[in-house]
Short mmCIF file of C-alpha atoms in Angstrom, two decimals:
data_model
loop_
_atom_site.label_atom_id
_atom_site.label_comp_id
_atom_site.label_asym_id
_atom_site.label_seq_id
_atom_site.Cartn_x
_atom_site.Cartn_y
_atom_site.Cartn_z
CA UNK A 1 0.00 0.00 0.00
CA UNK A 2 1.05 3.65 0.02
CA UNK A 3 3.98 4.18 2.37
CA UNK A 4 2.45 5.38 5.64
CA UNK A 5 3.73 8.43 7.47
CA UNK A 6 4.65 8.27 11.13
CA UNK A 7 1.65 8.39 13.43
CA UNK A 8 2.53 11.93 14.53
CA UNK A 9 2.49 13.09 10.89
CA UNK A 10 -1.10 12.08 10.16
CA UNK A 11 -3.20 15.20 9.79
CA UNK A 12 -6.85 15.91 10.27
CA UNK A 13 -7.63 17.21 6.80
CA UNK A 14 -10.16 19.99 6.33
CA UNK A 15 -12.11 18.84 3.27
CA UNK A 16 -15.24 20.57 2.07
CA UNK A 17 -15.85 22.21 5.43
CA UNK A 18 -15.75 18.89 7.28
CA UNK A 19 -13.01 17.15 9.22
CA UNK A 20 -11.82 13.91 7.64
CA UNK A 21 -9.09 11.68 9.00
CA UNK A 22 -6.59 10.89 6.29
CA UNK A 23 -3.06 11.19 5.02
CA UNK A 24 -2.15 14.46 3.34
CA UNK A 25 -1.61 14.07 -0.39
CA UNK A 26 1.84 15.17 -1.59
CA UNK A 27 3.54 15.28 -4.99
CA UNK A 28 5.23 11.95 -4.24
CA UNK A 29 2.13 10.08 -2.99
CA UNK A 30 1.33 6.79 -4.73
CA UNK A 31 -1.48 4.38 -3.92
CA UNK A 32 -0.14 0.87 -4.36
CA UNK A 33 -1.74 -2.59 -4.59
CA UNK A 34 0.15 -5.88 -4.23
CA UNK A 35 -0.80 -8.82 -6.46
CA UNK A 36 -0.83 -11.29 -3.55
CA UNK A 37 -2.69 -9.22 -0.94
CA UNK A 38 -4.31 -6.31 -2.78
CA UNK A 39 -7.58 -7.78 -4.07
CA UNK A 40 -10.58 -6.05 -2.43
CA UNK A 41 -8.35 -3.32 -0.96
CA UNK A 42 -9.46 0.24 -1.67
CA UNK A 43 -8.44 3.88 -1.31
CA UNK A 44 -10.65 6.96 -1.25
CA UNK A 45 -9.13 10.21 -2.56
CA UNK A 46 -10.54 13.61 -1.54
CA UNK A 47 -10.41 16.52 -4.02
CA UNK A 48 -10.83 20.28 -3.70
CA UNK A 49 -11.84 22.31 -6.75
CA UNK A 50 -10.85 25.29 -8.90
CA UNK A 51 -12.76 27.08 -11.68
CA UNK A 52 -11.77 29.46 -14.44
CA UNK A 53 -13.70 32.45 -13.13
CA UNK A 54 -13.10 32.22 -9.38
CA UNK A 55 -9.85 34.04 -8.54
CA UNK A 56 -8.58 33.27 -12.07
CA UNK A 57 -8.33 29.61 -11.09
CA UNK A 58 -5.54 30.30 -8.60
CA UNK A 59 -7.45 29.61 -5.38
CA UNK A 60 -9.73 26.84 -4.18
CA UNK A 61 -13.43 27.59 -4.72
CA UNK A 62 -15.00 27.06 -1.26
CA UNK A 63 -17.26 24.03 -1.34
CA UNK A 64 -16.26 22.61 -4.75
CA UNK A 65 -15.35 19.09 -3.67
CA UNK A 66 -15.54 15.43 -4.61
CA UNK A 67 -14.10 12.05 -3.77
CA UNK A 68 -13.13 9.00 -5.83
CA UNK A 69 -12.81 5.48 -4.42
CA UNK A 70 -10.73 2.89 -6.29
CA UNK A 71 -11.01 -0.79 -5.32
CA UNK A 72 -9.00 -3.64 -6.82
CA UNK A 73 -11.48 -6.46 -7.50
CA UNK A 74 -9.52 -9.06 -9.50
CA UNK A 75 -6.22 -9.88 -11.21
CA UNK A 76 -5.86 -12.14 -14.23
CA UNK A 77 -3.94 -15.39 -13.86
CA UNK A 78 -1.06 -14.01 -15.94
CA UNK A 79 -0.99 -10.80 -13.81
CA UNK A 80 -1.27 -8.63 -16.90
CA UNK A 81 -4.84 -7.39 -16.36
CA UNK A 82 -6.02 -5.69 -13.15
CA UNK A 83 -9.72 -4.90 -12.72
CA UNK A 84 -10.99 -2.06 -10.51
CA UNK A 85 -14.32 -0.77 -9.26
CA UNK A 86 -14.71 2.96 -8.76
CA UNK A 87 -17.17 5.21 -6.93
CA UNK A 88 -17.29 8.95 -7.72
CA UNK A 89 -19.00 11.28 -5.23
CA UNK A 90 -19.94 14.90 -5.89
CA UNK A 91 -19.81 16.39 -2.39
CA UNK A 92 -19.93 20.09 -3.32
CA UNK A 93 -21.76 22.40 -0.91
CA UNK A 94 -21.24 25.73 0.89
CA UNK A 95 -21.15 28.42 -1.86
CA UNK A 96 -21.49 26.01 -4.79
CA UNK A 97 -25.04 25.86 -6.16
CA UNK A 98 -24.42 23.46 -9.06
CA UNK A 99 -21.59 21.24 -10.32
CA UNK A 100 -20.96 17.93 -12.06
CA UNK A 101 -17.92 15.62 -11.99
CA UNK A 102 -17.30 15.04 -15.69
CA UNK A 103 -13.90 13.29 -15.78
CA UNK A 104 -11.55 11.34 -13.52
CA UNK A 105 -7.93 10.61 -14.40
CA UNK A 106 -4.64 9.37 -12.97
CA UNK A 107 -1.19 8.10 -13.89
CA UNK A 108 -0.29 4.48 -13.33
CA UNK A 109 2.68 2.14 -13.33
CA UNK A 110 3.38 -1.48 -12.45
CA UNK A 111 6.47 -3.25 -11.17
CA UNK A 112 7.88 -6.78 -11.18
CA UNK A 113 11.06 -7.53 -9.23
CA UNK A 114 11.61 -3.79 -8.83
CA UNK A 115 11.50 -3.09 -12.58
CA UNK A 116 8.74 -0.86 -13.96
CA UNK A 117 6.57 -2.48 -16.63
CA UNK A 118 4.94 -0.65 -19.52
CA UNK A 119 1.25 0.21 -19.31
CA UNK A 120 -0.78 -1.15 -22.19
CA UNK A 121 -4.24 0.47 -21.96
CA UNK A 122 -7.59 0.59 -20.23
CA UNK A 123 -10.98 -0.91 -21.04
CA UNK A 124 -14.24 0.28 -19.53
CA UNK A 125 -16.43 -2.60 -18.39
CA UNK A 126 -19.37 -0.78 -16.82
CA UNK A 127 -20.30 2.67 -15.55
CA UNK A 128 -21.12 6.21 -16.56
CA UNK A 129 -17.58 7.11 -17.63
CA UNK A 130 -15.91 6.14 -20.88
CA UNK A 131 -12.23 5.13 -21.05
CA UNK A 132 -9.93 7.35 -23.08
CA UNK A 133 -6.66 5.68 -22.11
CA UNK A 134 -3.77 8.09 -22.38
CA UNK A 135 -5.57 11.43 -22.31
CA UNK A 136 -4.72 15.09 -22.78
CA UNK A 137 -6.40 16.90 -19.90
CA UNK A 138 -6.83 20.68 -20.22
CA UNK A 139 -7.53 22.11 -16.76
CA UNK A 140 -7.98 25.76 -15.85
CA UNK A 141 -4.30 26.36 -15.09
CA UNK A 142 -2.31 23.55 -16.64
CA UNK A 143 0.89 24.58 -14.89
CA UNK A 144 -0.56 23.20 -11.67
CA UNK A 145 -0.89 19.62 -12.91
CA UNK A 146 0.53 17.17 -15.42
CA UNK A 147 -1.48 17.79 -18.58
CA UNK A 148 -1.38 14.21 -19.91
CA UNK A 149 -2.68 11.22 -17.96
CA UNK A 150 -2.17 7.49 -18.51
CA UNK A 151 -5.81 6.75 -17.72
CA UNK A 152 -8.75 9.07 -18.19
CA UNK A 153 -12.43 8.24 -17.72
CA UNK A 154 -14.87 10.78 -19.15
CA UNK A 155 -18.63 11.17 -19.41
CA UNK A 156 -18.42 12.32 -23.05
CA UNK A 157 -20.32 10.00 -25.35
CA UNK A 158 -19.11 7.92 -28.27
CA UNK A 159 -20.66 10.24 -30.86
CA UNK A 160 -18.52 13.09 -29.55
CA UNK A 161 -15.34 11.03 -29.96
CA UNK A 162 -16.29 10.02 -33.49
CA UNK A 163 -17.00 13.64 -34.42
CA UNK A 164 -13.55 14.73 -33.23
CA UNK A 165 -11.75 11.81 -34.89
CA UNK A 166 -9.72 11.22 -31.77
CA UNK A 167 -9.83 9.04 -28.69
CA UNK A 168 -7.03 10.57 -26.62
CA UNK A 169 -8.52 13.76 -25.24
CA UNK A 170 -9.87 14.34 -21.76
CA UNK A 171 -10.82 18.00 -22.09
CA UNK A 172 -13.91 18.91 -20.06
CA UNK A 173 -17.05 19.86 -21.92
CA UNK A 174 -20.11 17.77 -21.19
CA UNK A 175 -23.40 17.89 -19.33
CA UNK A 176 -23.02 14.45 -17.77
CA UNK A 177 -21.64 13.25 -14.45
CA UNK A 178 -22.89 13.14 -10.86
CA UNK A 179 -24.47 16.33 -9.58
CA UNK A 180 -24.26 17.61 -5.99
CA UNK A 181 -25.12 14.84 -3.54
CA UNK A 182 -24.97 12.12 -6.20
CA UNK A 183 -22.57 9.19 -6.70
CA UNK A 184 -21.81 7.03 -9.73
CA UNK A 185 -19.91 3.77 -9.92
CA UNK A 186 -18.44 1.44 -12.50
CA UNK A 187 -15.63 -0.92 -13.41
CA UNK A 188 -12.52 -0.66 -15.59
CA UNK A 189 -9.57 -2.89 -16.44
CA UNK A 190 -5.90 -1.90 -16.76
CA UNK A 191 -3.69 -4.03 -19.01
CA UNK A 192 0.11 -4.28 -18.99
CA UNK A 193 2.45 -5.69 -21.60
CA UNK A 194 3.93 -8.13 -19.09
CA UNK A 195 3.08 -9.56 -15.67
CA UNK A 196 3.44 -7.23 -12.69
CA UNK A 197 3.61 -7.79 -8.93
CA UNK A 198 2.56 -4.32 -7.74
CA UNK A 199 0.50 -1.53 -9.28
CA UNK A 200 0.45 2.16 -8.30
CA UNK A 201 -1.84 5.12 -8.99
CA UNK A 202 -0.45 8.65 -8.72
CA UNK A 203 -1.16 12.22 -9.85
CA UNK A 204 -4.99 11.87 -9.76
CA UNK A 205 -7.35 14.62 -10.89
CA UNK A 206 -11.05 15.24 -11.53
CA UNK A 207 -12.80 17.65 -13.89
CA UNK A 208 -15.90 19.67 -12.98
CA UNK A 209 -18.47 21.07 -15.36
CA UNK A 210 -21.51 23.37 -15.11
CA UNK A 211 -20.25 24.99 -11.90
CA UNK A 212 -22.37 27.79 -10.46
CA UNK A 213 -21.41 29.52 -7.23
CA UNK A 214 -22.06 32.60 -5.16
CA UNK A 215 -19.24 33.51 -2.77
CA UNK A 216 -19.97 36.70 -0.79
CA UNK A 217 -17.27 39.41 -1.00
CA UNK A 218 -15.17 37.30 -3.40
CA UNK A 219 -13.39 38.44 -6.54
CA UNK A 220 -14.20 36.98 -9.93
CA UNK A 221 -12.47 37.64 -13.23
CA UNK A 222 -14.13 38.55 -16.51
CA UNK A 223 -12.21 39.66 -19.59
CA UNK A 224 -8.95 39.66 -17.66
CA UNK A 225 -10.16 42.19 -15.06
CA UNK A 226 -11.25 41.78 -11.46
CA UNK A 227 -14.69 42.72 -10.17
CA UNK A 228 -15.78 42.88 -6.55
CA UNK A 229 -19.04 41.77 -5.02
CA UNK A 230 -19.24 38.61 -7.08
CA UNK A 231 -22.91 37.99 -6.41
CA UNK A 232 -23.87 41.33 -8.01
CA UNK A 233 -21.84 41.30 -11.22
CA UNK A 234 -23.39 39.75 -14.36
CA UNK A 235 -21.44 36.69 -15.47
CA UNK A 236 -19.64 36.12 -12.19
CA UNK A 237 -19.85 32.50 -11.19
CA UNK A 238 -20.75 31.82 -14.81
CA UNK A 239 -23.24 29.09 -15.54
CA UNK A 240 -21.40 26.15 -17.16
CA UNK A 241 -18.13 27.28 -15.60
CA UNK A 242 -15.56 24.44 -16.01
CA UNK A 243 -13.05 23.48 -13.35
CA UNK A 244 -10.84 20.76 -11.96
CA UNK A 245 -9.96 19.20 -8.63
CA UNK A 246 -6.60 18.35 -7.06
CA UNK A 247 -6.20 15.75 -4.28
CA UNK A 248 -5.83 16.97 -0.70
CA UNK A 249 -5.98 13.68 1.21
CA UNK A 250 -6.58 9.96 0.95
CA UNK A 251 -7.95 7.28 3.23
CA UNK A 252 -6.99 3.61 2.80
CA UNK A 253 -9.30 0.67 3.33
CA UNK A 254 -9.81 -0.41 6.98
CA UNK A 255 -7.50 -3.44 6.76
CA UNK A 256 -4.69 -1.14 5.68
CA UNK A 257 -5.28 1.08 8.70
CA UNK A 258 -5.08 -1.99 10.92
CA UNK A 259 -1.82 -3.11 9.33
CA UNK A 260 -0.30 0.35 9.72
CA UNK A 261 -1.32 0.55 13.37
CA UNK A 262 0.25 -2.87 13.93
CA UNK A 263 3.33 -1.65 12.08
CA UNK A 264 3.64 1.39 14.34
CA UNK A 265 3.38 -0.88 17.37
CA UNK A 266 5.95 -3.33 16.02
CA UNK A 267 8.35 -0.48 15.25
CA UNK A 268 8.01 0.82 18.82
CA UNK A 269 8.62 -2.66 20.27
CA UNK A 270 11.72 -3.15 18.12
CA UNK A 271 13.04 0.25 19.15
CA UNK A 272 12.54 -0.52 22.86
CA UNK A 273 14.24 -3.91 22.41
CA UNK A 274 17.26 -2.32 20.75
CA UNK A 275 17.51 0.21 23.54
CA UNK A 276 17.47 -2.55 26.19
CA UNK A 277 20.15 -4.51 24.30
CA UNK A 278 22.27 -1.38 23.99
CA UNK A 279 21.96 -0.77 27.74
#
């Protein structure tokens, strides 16, 4: 699983106005499954959100939030195909009146005997989202995130892909996806060119569409200029405002918590034993 921090480093993360126990997400965080023990293990990732109009996309829009749960459900006998369930939650509230989670994406790699194996592709088995595979994601400020993802699931329909003559774009622009208070679920399969022993997800992101908000005393941009009193200016908090979400925390499945707690205890016992031997 993801390498746990020391017990004293675990933070109580403020997500969407609520307190959620979890590990803070950092640039080096990876969520890892082992082929021998990982089946049925899951992680839930919590995301905050940004939009184009709110503070020029440079600050979190209060209340724009979601979570994505990934659960490993099976591994093929040759260890080349790994099947996952997912659950996407739109948990926006506070100043956000409307929003939809239109895309989810992440980077992935697999390892065997310490050597990284090449990722082959993704196949959607069931659910609201459609697999793009390696996708070009165009968020509000692309300098904040990697713009290309190994796996991208989007709510855009097949007719849209056929009309664009491409299958490798993850740009937002759809009216589908869970609205506030809704969840959607589904299944997808990741395929590698050779067998792997461990698989990791990193650099996750979500895309929001149709965001409407009303933040008192906030600034909103229009035409490159700032306007004050967002709720009074026409076009502020634009209807159909697109946005994206970056991870702020993750929570592993309960068995992982138990193993980490046991690990902390074992580490303390070993340390005390070494101290007694040294004395």
